[in-house]
Coordinates of C-alpha atoms in Angstrom, one line a residue:
M1 CA 11.5 94.0 206.8
T2 CA 11.9 93.6 202.9
G3 CA 9.4 92.6 200.4
S4 CA 10.7 89.2 200.2
T5 CA 8.3 88.0 202.7
A6 CA 5.2 89.3 201.1
A7 CA 6.8 87.4 198.2
T8 CA 6.6 83.9 200.3
F9 CA 3.0 84.1 201.4
T10 CA -0.4 84.6 199.2
A11 CA -3.5 86.5 199.4
D12 CA -5.1 83.3 200.5
D13 CA -2.5 82.9 203.3
Y14 CA -3.2 86.6 204.5
R15 CA -6.8 85.7 204.3
A16 CA -6.6 83.0 206.6
R17 CA -4.5 84.7 209.2
I18 CA -7.3 87.6 209.2
G19 CA -9.9 85.1 209.7
R20 CA -7.9 83.4 212.5
A21 CA -7.3 86.7 214.3
A22 CA -11.0 87.8 213.9
R23 CA -12.1 84.5 215.5
A24 CA -9.6 84.8 218.3
A25 CA -11.0 88.3 219.0
A26 CA -14.4 87.0 219.2
E27 CA -13.3 84.5 221.5
A28 CA -11.6 86.7 223.8
G29 CA -14.8 88.9 223.9
L30 CA -13.6 91.7 221.7
A31 CA -15.6 93.8 219.1
G32 CA -12.5 93.7 216.9
L33 CA -8.8 94.5 216.5
L34 CA -7.0 97.7 215.5
V35 CA -3.8 96.9 214.0
A36 CA -1.2 99.9 213.5
P37 CA 2.1 99.5 211.0
G38 CA 4.6 97.0 212.6
P39 CA 5.0 93.2 212.9
D40 CA 1.2 92.5 213.4
L41 CA 0.2 94.4 210.4
V42 CA 2.8 92.7 208.2
W43 CA 2.0 89.2 209.4
L44 CA -1.8 89.8 208.7
T45 CA -1.5 91.7 205.5
G46 CA 2.0 91.8 204.2
Y47 CA 2.0 95.5 203.9
T48 CA 4.7 97.8 205.4
P49 CA 3.7 101.5 204.9
P50 CA 7.0 103.3 202.9
A51 CA 7.1 105.5 206.1
V52 CA 5.5 105.5 209.7
T53 CA 4.5 108.9 210.3
E54 CA 1.8 111.0 211.9
R55 CA -0.6 110.2 209.2
L56 CA -3.3 107.2 210.5
T57 CA -2.7 103.9 208.6
L58 CA -4.7 101.0 210.5
L59 CA -6.2 97.8 209.9
V60 CA -9.8 97.4 211.1
L61 CA -11.0 93.9 212.1
A62 CA -14.4 94.5 213.1
A63 CA -17.4 91.9 214.1
G64 CA -19.6 91.4 211.3
Q65 CA -17.8 93.1 208.4
D66 CA -15.0 92.6 206.2
P67 CA -11.5 93.7 207.1
V68 CA -10.7 97.8 206.0
L69 CA -7.3 99.2 205.7
V70 CA -7.7 102.8 206.5
V71 CA -4.6 104.6 204.7
P72 CA -3.4 107.9 203.8
A73 CA -4.3 108.5 200.3
L74 CA -0.7 109.3 199.3
E75 CA 0.3 105.9 200.3
A76 CA -2.8 104.0 198.7
P77 CA -0.9 102.8 195.5
D78 CA 1.7 101.0 197.9
A79 CA -0.9 99.5 200.0
H80 CA -3.0 98.1 196.8
R81 CA 0.5 96.3 195.8
A82 CA 0.9 94.4 199.2
A83 CA 0.6 90.6 198.9
G84 CA -2.6 90.5 201.1
A85 CA -4.5 93.6 199.5
S86 CA -6.9 91.7 197.6
A87 CA -7.9 90.1 201.0
L88 CA -8.9 93.9 202.3
T89 CA -11.1 96.7 201.4
L90 CA -8.7 99.9 201.2
R91 CA -10.3 103.0 202.6
D92 CA -8.0 105.8 202.0
W93 CA -8.2 109.4 203.4
T94 CA -6.7 112.7 202.2
D95 CA -4.9 115.5 204.0
G96 CA -7.4 117.8 205.6
K97 CA -10.0 115.2 206.3
D98 CA -10.5 113.4 209.7
P99 CA -9.2 110.0 209.6
Y100 CA -10.5 109.3 213.2
A101 CA -14.0 110.1 212.2
A102 CA -13.9 107.8 209.2
T103 CA -12.2 105.0 211.5
A104 CA -14.7 105.6 214.0
A105 CA -17.5 104.9 211.8
L106 CA -16.6 101.3 211.1
L107 CA -16.4 100.7 215.1
D108 CA -19.0 99.7 217.6
A109 CA -19.3 102.9 219.5
S110 CA -19.2 101.0 223.1
G111 CA -17.1 98.3 221.7
R112 CA -13.6 96.8 223.6
F113 CA -11.0 96.3 220.9
G114 CA -7.5 95.1 220.9
I115 CA -4.9 97.4 219.7
S116 CA -1.4 96.7 218.5
D117 CA 1.1 97.4 221.3
N118 CA 3.0 100.0 219.1
A119 CA 0.0 102.0 218.1
W120 CA 0.7 105.8 218.7
A121 CA -0.8 107.4 221.6
L122 CA -1.8 110.0 219.3
H123 CA -4.0 107.8 217.3
L124 CA -5.5 105.7 220.3
L125 CA -6.4 108.9 222.2
A126 CA -8.2 110.5 218.9
L127 CA -10.1 107.5 218.6
Q128 CA -11.1 107.6 222.4
Q129 CA -12.3 111.2 221.7
A130 CA -14.3 110.1 218.8
L131 CA -15.6 107.0 220.5
P132 CA -15.8 108.0 224.3
G133 CA -17.9 104.8 224.9
S134 CA -15.3 102.5 223.6
S135 CA -12.3 100.7 225.4
Y136 CA -9.0 99.2 224.4
A137 CA -6.6 96.1 225.5
S138 CA -3.2 95.7 224.2
L139 CA -3.0 92.6 221.7
T140 CA -0.1 91.0 224.1
E141 CA -2.7 91.1 226.6
A142 CA -5.5 90.4 224.7
L143 CA -4.5 88.1 222.2
P144 CA -0.8 86.9 223.3
M145 CA -0.9 83.8 221.2
L146 CA -2.1 85.5 218.2
R147 CA 1.3 84.7 216.2
A148 CA 2.6 82.0 218.4
V149 CA 1.7 78.8 216.2
K150 CA 3.5 79.1 213.0
D151 CA 2.4 77.3 210.1
P152 CA 4.9 75.0 207.7
A153 CA 5.6 77.8 205.6
E154 CA 6.7 79.9 208.4
L155 CA 8.6 77.0 209.8
D156 CA 10.5 76.9 206.9
L157 CA 11.6 80.4 207.1
M158 CA 12.2 80.1 210.7
A159 CA 14.6 77.2 210.0
A160 CA 16.5 78.9 207.3
A161 CA 17.0 82.2 209.6
G162 CA 18.4 79.5 212.2
A163 CA 20.7 77.8 209.5
A164 CA 22.0 81.4 208.6
A165 CA 22.8 82.3 212.3
D166 CA 24.5 78.9 212.5
A167 CA 26.5 79.3 209.2
T168 CA 27.5 82.8 210.8
F169 CA 28.9 81.2 214.1
E170 CA 30.9 78.6 212.0
E171 CA 32.5 81.7 210.3
I172 CA 33.0 83.7 213.4
R173 CA 34.8 81.0 215.5
N174 CA 37.7 81.2 213.0
V175 CA 38.3 85.0 213.1
P176 CA 41.1 86.4 215.2
F177 CA 39.5 87.3 219.0
A178 CA 42.5 88.3 221.1
G179 CA 43.7 91.8 220.9
R180 CA 40.6 93.0 219.1
R181 CA 37.8 95.0 220.4
E182 CA 34.5 93.7 221.2
S183 CA 33.0 96.2 218.7
E184 CA 35.2 94.8 216.0
V185 CA 33.9 91.4 216.5
A186 CA 30.3 92.6 216.9
A187 CA 30.8 94.2 213.3
D188 CA 32.0 91.0 211.8
L189 CA 29.0 89.2 213.4
D190 CA 26.6 91.9 211.6
R191 CA 28.5 91.5 208.3
L192 CA 28.3 87.8 208.3
L193 CA 24.3 87.8 209.2
R194 CA 23.7 90.0 206.3
G195 CA 26.1 88.0 204.0
H196 CA 23.9 85.0 205.1
G197 CA 20.8 86.6 203.9
H198 CA 19.6 88.7 206.8
E199 CA 18.0 92.1 206.1
Q200 CA 18.0 93.1 209.6
V201 CA 20.4 92.6 212.3
D202 CA 18.7 93.2 215.7
F203 CA 21.5 92.4 218.1
T204 CA 25.5 91.4 218.1
I205 CA 26.2 90.7 221.8
V206 CA 30.2 90.2 222.3
A207 CA 30.6 90.0 226.0
S208 CA 34.2 89.2 226.9
G209 CA 35.8 88.3 230.5
P210 CA 33.8 90.2 233.2
N211 CA 31.6 91.9 230.8
G212 CA 29.9 88.4 230.0
A213 CA 28.2 88.6 233.4
N214 CA 25.7 90.9 232.1
P215 CA 23.3 89.2 229.9
H216 CA 22.5 92.1 227.7
H217 CA 26.1 93.8 227.6
E218 CA 26.3 96.2 224.4
A219 CA 29.8 95.4 222.6
G220 CA 32.1 97.9 223.7
E221 CA 35.6 99.0 223.4
R222 CA 37.3 96.5 225.7
V223 CA 40.1 94.7 224.1
I224 CA 39.8 90.9 224.0
A225 CA 42.6 89.0 225.9
R226 CA 43.7 85.5 226.2
G227 CA 42.0 83.7 229.0
D228 CA 38.7 85.5 228.2
M229 CA 35.1 83.6 228.4
I230 CA 33.2 85.2 225.4
V231 CA 29.4 85.3 225.2
L232 CA 28.1 85.5 221.4
D233 CA 24.6 86.3 221.2
F234 CA 23.4 87.4 217.8
G235 CA 20.3 87.4 215.3
G236 CA 17.8 89.3 213.5
L237 CA 15.4 88.9 210.5
R238 CA 15.9 86.8 207.4
D239 CA 13.1 87.0 205.0
G240 CA 11.1 88.6 207.6
Y241 CA 11.6 85.9 210.3
G242 CA 13.7 85.7 213.3
S243 CA 17.1 84.3 214.0
D244 CA 18.6 84.4 217.8
T245 CA 21.4 82.0 219.1
S246 CA 23.9 82.4 221.8
R247 CA 27.3 80.4 222.1
T248 CA 30.1 80.8 224.6
V249 CA 33.8 80.5 223.3
H250 CA 36.9 81.0 225.3
V251 CA 40.4 82.4 224.0
G252 CA 43.0 79.9 224.6
E253 CA 42.4 77.2 227.1
P254 CA 39.8 77.5 230.1
T255 CA 40.4 76.9 233.6
D256 CA 38.8 73.9 235.2
E257 CA 36.2 76.3 236.7
E258 CA 35.2 77.9 233.4
R259 CA 34.8 74.4 231.7
R260 CA 33.0 73.1 234.7
V261 CA 30.7 76.2 234.4
H262 CA 30.1 75.8 230.7
D263 CA 29.3 72.0 231.1
L264 CA 26.5 72.8 233.5
V265 CA 25.1 75.3 231.5
R266 CA 25.0 73.0 228.5
E267 CA 23.6 70.4 230.6
A268 CA 20.9 72.8 231.6
Q269 CA 20.0 73.8 228.0
E270 CA 19.8 69.8 227.1
A271 CA 17.4 69.5 229.9
G272 CA 15.5 72.4 228.9
F273 CA 15.3 71.0 225.3
R274 CA 14.2 67.7 226.5
A275 CA 10.9 69.2 228.5
V276 CA 9.7 70.4 225.3
R277 CA 6.5 68.5 224.1
P278 CA 3.0 69.3 223.4
G279 CA 0.8 69.6 226.4
A280 CA 3.6 70.6 228.6
A281 CA 3.5 74.2 230.2
C282 CA 5.9 76.8 229.1
Q283 CA 7.0 77.1 232.7
D284 CA 7.9 73.3 232.9
V285 CA 11.0 74.3 230.1
D286 CA 12.1 77.0 232.6
R287 CA 11.9 74.5 235.6
A288 CA 13.9 71.9 233.9
A289 CA 16.8 74.0 232.9
R290 CA 16.8 76.0 236.1
R291 CA 16.7 72.7 238.2
V292 CA 20.2 71.8 236.8
I293 CA 22.0 75.0 237.7
A294 CA 20.3 75.4 241.1
D295 CA 21.0 72.0 242.3
A296 CA 24.7 72.7 241.4
G297 CA 24.7 75.8 243.6
Y298 CA 24.5 78.3 241.0
G299 CA 20.7 79.3 241.1
E300 CA 21.2 82.8 242.2
Y301 CA 23.6 83.5 239.0
F302 CA 20.9 82.5 236.7
I303 CA 19.2 85.8 236.5
H304 CA 16.6 85.8 233.6
R305 CA 13.9 83.6 232.2
T306 CA 15.0 80.4 230.2
G307 CA 13.3 81.5 227.0
H308 CA 11.0 84.0 224.9
G309 CA 9.1 83.2 221.6
I310 CA 10.2 84.4 218.1
G311 CA 8.7 84.8 214.7
V312 CA 8.4 88.1 212.8
T313 CA 9.9 89.8 215.8
T314 CA 13.1 88.5 217.7
H315 CA 11.2 88.5 221.0
E316 CA 7.7 87.9 221.4
P317 CA 5.2 85.5 223.4
P318 CA 5.2 82.8 224.8
Y319 CA 7.8 83.0 227.3
M320 CA 9.4 80.0 229.2
I321 CA 9.2 81.4 232.8
E322 CA 8.1 80.4 236.0
G323 CA 4.1 81.0 236.4
E324 CA 3.5 80.8 232.5
E325 CA 1.0 77.9 232.6
R326 CA 0.1 78.2 229.0
P327 CA 0.5 74.9 227.3
L328 CA 3.1 74.1 224.3
V329 CA 1.4 73.5 220.9
P330 CA 3.1 72.1 217.8
G331 CA 4.2 75.1 215.5
M332 CA 5.3 77.6 218.5
C333 CA 9.1 78.7 218.2
F334 CA 11.3 80.0 221.1
S335 CA 14.1 80.1 222.7
V336 CA 16.1 77.9 225.1
E337 CA 18.8 80.2 226.8
P338 CA 19.8 79.3 230.5
G339 CA 23.1 81.0 231.5
I340 CA 25.2 81.5 234.7
Y341 CA 26.8 84.9 235.3
L342 CA 29.4 85.3 237.8
P343 CA 29.6 89.1 238.4
G344 CA 33.3 90.4 237.7
R345 CA 34.4 87.2 236.4
F346 CA 32.7 85.7 233.3
G347 CA 29.2 84.4 232.0
V348 CA 28.2 81.6 230.0
R349 CA 25.0 81.3 227.8
I350 CA 23.7 78.6 225.3
E351 CA 20.9 79.1 223.2
D352 CA 18.9 77.3 220.4
I353 CA 15.6 78.4 218.8
V354 CA 13.3 75.4 219.2
T355 CA 10.0 74.2 217.8
V356 CA 7.5 72.2 219.2
T357 CA 6.8 69.1 217.3
E358 CA 3.7 66.3 217.4
D359 CA 5.8 64.4 219.9
G360 CA 8.8 66.7 221.3
G361 CA 10.9 69.5 220.1
R362 CA 13.2 70.2 217.1
R363 CA 16.3 72.6 217.3
L364 CA 16.5 75.2 214.8
N365 CA 20.2 75.9 216.0
T366 CA 22.4 72.8 215.5
T367 CA 26.0 74.1 216.0
T368 CA 28.2 72.5 218.6
R369 CA 27.4 73.4 222.2
E370 CA 30.6 72.3 223.5
L371 CA 33.1 74.9 224.7
V372 CA 34.7 76.4 221.7
I373 CA 38.4 77.5 221.7
V374 CA 39.3 80.6 219.6
E375 CA 42.5 82.4 219.2

């Protein structure tokens, strides 16, 4: 994550997020939140430690007190420069001192706290030892929707990330495919994403021919041949916010079956998108897309959820999956990405990032969803 995100938001933005998180924690019956280095800390404070080490860095949001960022003394100057620093009290500790005792003094000894999913076990176990009467729940379990609803500035960054991914697709469709290895095309995707402003590339799936039947195929040394269907799925972070799009292309003219399967996935993706509206359940998006594929007799070949949330990470709640009854709210952003995967033959996936609006949904990816022919 680069400093460009911090420059986008003000201390007041971070103060508002901290207040929102504290209120959500209280409503969930928690005594507070403990936020370790990672996406939650960046979202709440604008701070990324210069290195993630065994030294404790922890944001403490405890009921009835101002937010405190516990940091190693040698990293305190960096923390003071964070965009959200003025919304926090910084408490540093030096090597040789016990950071867990200092942190425990800020906490209710018998409280239940939400803690970052990516907090080190080393730190959590030490806190439990310091406060044996305390208990903890992962933030994904306790506050899964904490970052789900984006404000207008965040939506602008999401849209810019989506536009950069779209620009990457428009360029990649014109590179040579036949006779090149999947890994070479994946390297092109990485280069293009970075050229369009991504500071971090999280994945560049290039799944050709039978490899397309594996939704998370890692681009390998298979040489792409004429007649191959190719699933392209790529994304990462631009100015700290995520992109993720999939398009399926074909080297030369497709068979009637390949075109029929692609058209079916396109129809399913459109159905999923049209199900997006405030108040609808997340599972309604999955049901709408899945129904199209199941009714055509390919239900057993759609083997994953229809979508996942996206924001400061490329995969986060909410999830568009059967059983998820959480309602959609304006400002939520998530993928709609049905697929059909025929083992040993080929696969098709079409994916857009969608945001919920006041009266429906808006795609953040706008490249053609028709089958693109490449050479």
